[in-house]
Tab-separated table of C-alpha atoms in Angstrom:
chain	number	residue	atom	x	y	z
A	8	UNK	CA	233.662	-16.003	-86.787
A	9	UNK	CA	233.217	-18.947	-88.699
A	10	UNK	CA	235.746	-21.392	-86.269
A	11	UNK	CA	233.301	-20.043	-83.415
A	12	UNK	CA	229.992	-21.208	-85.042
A	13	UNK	CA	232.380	-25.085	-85.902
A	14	UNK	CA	233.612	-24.545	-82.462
A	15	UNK	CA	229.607	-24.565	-81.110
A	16	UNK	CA	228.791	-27.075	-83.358
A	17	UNK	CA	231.351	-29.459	-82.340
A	18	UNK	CA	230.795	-28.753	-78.497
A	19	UNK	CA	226.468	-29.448	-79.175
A	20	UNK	CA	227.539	-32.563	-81.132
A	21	UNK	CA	230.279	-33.695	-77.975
A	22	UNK	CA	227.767	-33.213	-75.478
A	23	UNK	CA	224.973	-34.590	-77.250
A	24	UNK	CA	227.027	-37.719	-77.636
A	25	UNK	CA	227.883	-38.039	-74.064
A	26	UNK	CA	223.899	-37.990	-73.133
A	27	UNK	CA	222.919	-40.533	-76.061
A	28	UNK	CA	225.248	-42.776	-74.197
A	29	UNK	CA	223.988	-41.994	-70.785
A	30	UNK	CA	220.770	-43.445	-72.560
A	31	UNK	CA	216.987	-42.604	-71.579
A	32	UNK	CA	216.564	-44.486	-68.571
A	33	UNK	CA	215.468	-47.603	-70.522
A	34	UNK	CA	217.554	-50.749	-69.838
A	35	UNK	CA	215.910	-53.504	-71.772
A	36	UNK	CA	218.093	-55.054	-74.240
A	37	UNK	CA	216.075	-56.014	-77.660
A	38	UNK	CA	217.485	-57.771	-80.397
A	39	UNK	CA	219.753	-61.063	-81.025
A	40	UNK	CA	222.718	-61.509	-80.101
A	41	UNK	CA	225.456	-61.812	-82.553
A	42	UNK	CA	228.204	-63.218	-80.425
A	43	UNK	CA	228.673	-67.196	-80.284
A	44	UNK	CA	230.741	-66.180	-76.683
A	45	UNK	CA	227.159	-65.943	-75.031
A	46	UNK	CA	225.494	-68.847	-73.136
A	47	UNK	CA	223.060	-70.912	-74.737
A	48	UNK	CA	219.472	-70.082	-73.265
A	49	UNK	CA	218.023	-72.154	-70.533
A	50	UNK	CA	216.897	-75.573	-72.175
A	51	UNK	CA	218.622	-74.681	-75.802
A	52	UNK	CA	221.462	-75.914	-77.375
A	53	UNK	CA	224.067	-74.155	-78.606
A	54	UNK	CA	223.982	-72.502	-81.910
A	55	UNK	CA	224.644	-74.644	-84.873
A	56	UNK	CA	225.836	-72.315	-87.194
A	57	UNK	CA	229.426	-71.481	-87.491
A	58	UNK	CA	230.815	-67.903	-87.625
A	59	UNK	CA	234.100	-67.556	-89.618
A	60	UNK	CA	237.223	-66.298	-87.333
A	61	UNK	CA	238.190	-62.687	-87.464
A	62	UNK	CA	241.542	-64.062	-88.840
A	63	UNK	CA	239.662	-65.804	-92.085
A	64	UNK	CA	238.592	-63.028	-94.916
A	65	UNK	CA	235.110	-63.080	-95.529
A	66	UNK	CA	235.082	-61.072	-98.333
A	67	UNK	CA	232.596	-58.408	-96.886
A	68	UNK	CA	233.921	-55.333	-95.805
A	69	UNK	CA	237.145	-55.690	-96.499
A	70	UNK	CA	238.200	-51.911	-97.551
A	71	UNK	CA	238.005	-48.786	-95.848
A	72	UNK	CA	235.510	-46.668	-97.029
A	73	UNK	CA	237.007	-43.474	-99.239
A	74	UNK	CA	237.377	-40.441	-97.841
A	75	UNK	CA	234.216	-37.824	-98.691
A	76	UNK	CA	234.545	-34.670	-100.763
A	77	UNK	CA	233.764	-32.117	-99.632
A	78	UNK	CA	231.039	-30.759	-101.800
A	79	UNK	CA	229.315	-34.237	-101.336
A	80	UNK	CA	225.366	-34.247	-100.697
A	81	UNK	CA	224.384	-35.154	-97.166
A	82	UNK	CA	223.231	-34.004	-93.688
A	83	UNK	CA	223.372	-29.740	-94.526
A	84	UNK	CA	221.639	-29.093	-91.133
A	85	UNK	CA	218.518	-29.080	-88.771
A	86	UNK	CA	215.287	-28.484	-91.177
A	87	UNK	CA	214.117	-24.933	-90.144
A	88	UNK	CA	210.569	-24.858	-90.371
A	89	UNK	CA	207.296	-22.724	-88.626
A	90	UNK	CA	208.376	-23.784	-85.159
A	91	UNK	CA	212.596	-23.230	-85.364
A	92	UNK	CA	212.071	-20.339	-86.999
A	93	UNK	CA	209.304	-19.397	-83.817
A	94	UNK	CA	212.115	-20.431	-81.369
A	95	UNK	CA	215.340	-18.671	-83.274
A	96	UNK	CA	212.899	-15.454	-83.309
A	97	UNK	CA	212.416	-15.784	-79.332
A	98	UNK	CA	215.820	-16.067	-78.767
A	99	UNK	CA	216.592	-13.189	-80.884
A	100	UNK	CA	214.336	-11.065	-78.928
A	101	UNK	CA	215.501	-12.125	-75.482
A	102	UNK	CA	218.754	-10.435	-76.752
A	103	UNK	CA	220.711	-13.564	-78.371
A	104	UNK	CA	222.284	-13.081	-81.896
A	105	UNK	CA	220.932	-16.266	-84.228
A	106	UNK	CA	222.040	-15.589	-87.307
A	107	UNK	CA	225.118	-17.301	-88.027
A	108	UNK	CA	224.148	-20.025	-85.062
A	109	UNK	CA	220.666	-21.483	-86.551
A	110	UNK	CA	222.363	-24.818	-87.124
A	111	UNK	CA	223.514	-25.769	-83.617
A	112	UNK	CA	220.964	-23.627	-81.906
A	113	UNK	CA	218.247	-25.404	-83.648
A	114	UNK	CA	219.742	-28.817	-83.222
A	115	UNK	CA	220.516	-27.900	-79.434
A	116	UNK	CA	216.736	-26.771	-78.890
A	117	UNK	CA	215.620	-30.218	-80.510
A	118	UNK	CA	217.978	-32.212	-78.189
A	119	UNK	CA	216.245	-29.996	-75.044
A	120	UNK	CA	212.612	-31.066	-76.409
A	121	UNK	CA	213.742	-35.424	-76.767
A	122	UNK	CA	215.401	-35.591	-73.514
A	123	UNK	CA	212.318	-33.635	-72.689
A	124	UNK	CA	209.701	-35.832	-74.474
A	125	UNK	CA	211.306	-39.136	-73.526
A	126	UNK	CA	211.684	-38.894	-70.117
A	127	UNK	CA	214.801	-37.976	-69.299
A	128	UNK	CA	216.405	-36.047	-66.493
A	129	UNK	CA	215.845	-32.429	-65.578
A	130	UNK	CA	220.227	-32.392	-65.315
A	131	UNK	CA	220.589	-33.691	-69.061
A	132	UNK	CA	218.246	-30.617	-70.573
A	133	UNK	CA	220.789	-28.073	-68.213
A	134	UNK	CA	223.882	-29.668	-69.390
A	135	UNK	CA	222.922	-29.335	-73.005
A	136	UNK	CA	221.444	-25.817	-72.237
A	137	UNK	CA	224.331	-24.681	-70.203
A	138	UNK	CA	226.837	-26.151	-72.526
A	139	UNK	CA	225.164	-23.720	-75.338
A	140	UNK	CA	224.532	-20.954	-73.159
A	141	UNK	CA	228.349	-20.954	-72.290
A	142	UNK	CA	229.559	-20.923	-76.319
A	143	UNK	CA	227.065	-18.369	-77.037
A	144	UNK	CA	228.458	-15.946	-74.340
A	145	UNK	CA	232.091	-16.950	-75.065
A	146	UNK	CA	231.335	-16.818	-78.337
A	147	UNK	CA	230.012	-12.727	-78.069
A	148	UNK	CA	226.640	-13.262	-79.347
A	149	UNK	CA	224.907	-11.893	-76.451
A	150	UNK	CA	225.371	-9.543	-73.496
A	151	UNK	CA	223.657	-11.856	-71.447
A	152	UNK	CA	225.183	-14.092	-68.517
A	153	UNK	CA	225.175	-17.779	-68.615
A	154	UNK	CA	222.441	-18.867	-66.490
A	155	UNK	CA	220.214	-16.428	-68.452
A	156	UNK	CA	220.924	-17.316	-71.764
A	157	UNK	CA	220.582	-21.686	-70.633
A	158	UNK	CA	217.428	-20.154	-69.368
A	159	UNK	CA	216.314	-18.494	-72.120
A	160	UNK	CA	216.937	-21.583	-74.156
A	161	UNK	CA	215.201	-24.108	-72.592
A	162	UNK	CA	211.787	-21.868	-72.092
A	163	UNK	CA	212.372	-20.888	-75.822
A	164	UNK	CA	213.134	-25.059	-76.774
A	165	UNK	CA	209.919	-25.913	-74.433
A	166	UNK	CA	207.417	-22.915	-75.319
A	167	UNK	CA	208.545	-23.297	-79.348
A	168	UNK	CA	209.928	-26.776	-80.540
A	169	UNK	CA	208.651	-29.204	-78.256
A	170	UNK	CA	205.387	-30.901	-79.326
């Protein structure tokens, strides 16, 4: 049971990662460039100071980090508060087991409500609803089919989470 919940997990974290990268429909690039490779701007010069070669230690971040124990404070999941625990009860009652899935459920329903919020595509919410709705049924927490449970998510993401 437990490699199904990790299995969720991992597949909400995968496909949340390939929408980041699709981005939110805003192309403007802000910050400085770090790269000496670029042109000068129009009218400048070229920049004066040097940048030591990747071949030349630096002495900054020379070592790997070390590996992280297990047991080690960090990220322990979505913060469940009035409004997750609003949408984890909806989705219970529309016939979808959330007890051992609040994690990724909750994290999934946030995703829904920023590509929501931020203007993104009607397709990105269904892939990330879809992609849930399908480890949920594989996974036996519901009776439901697919397209009703991806359904069921996204009115339960809107109608709960989203601001």
């Amino acid at each position: 049971m437990r490699a199904r919940v990790t299995g969720l997990g991992a597949a909400l974290i995968v496909t949340g990662g390939m929408l980041a990268a699709c981005g939110g429909g805003d192309s403007t690039v802000s910050g400085v460039p770090d790269s000496e490779t670029l042109a000068p701007p129009p009218g400048g010069s070229a920049p004066t100071s040097s940048r030591v070669p990747a071949s030349e230690d630096s002495g900054r971040f020379t070592e790997a980090p070390a590996p992280v124990a297990s047991d080690a404070s960090g990220f322990d999941g979505p913060a469940v508060g009035a409004r997750e625990r609003g949408y984890l009860e909806t989705l219970d009652r529309e016939g979808i087991e959330t007890g051992e899935l609040q994690d990724p459920l909750v994290a999934a329903g946030n995703t829904i409500c920023r590509i929501r919020t931020t203007g993104g595509a009607a397709e990105e919410t269904t892939t990330i609803a879809d992609a849930v709705a399908g480890q949920i049924v594989a996974g036996g927490y519901t009776d439901l089919e697919v397209d009703q449970v991806s359904r069921i998510v996204v009115d339960a993401s809107a109608g709960q989470l989203c601001p």
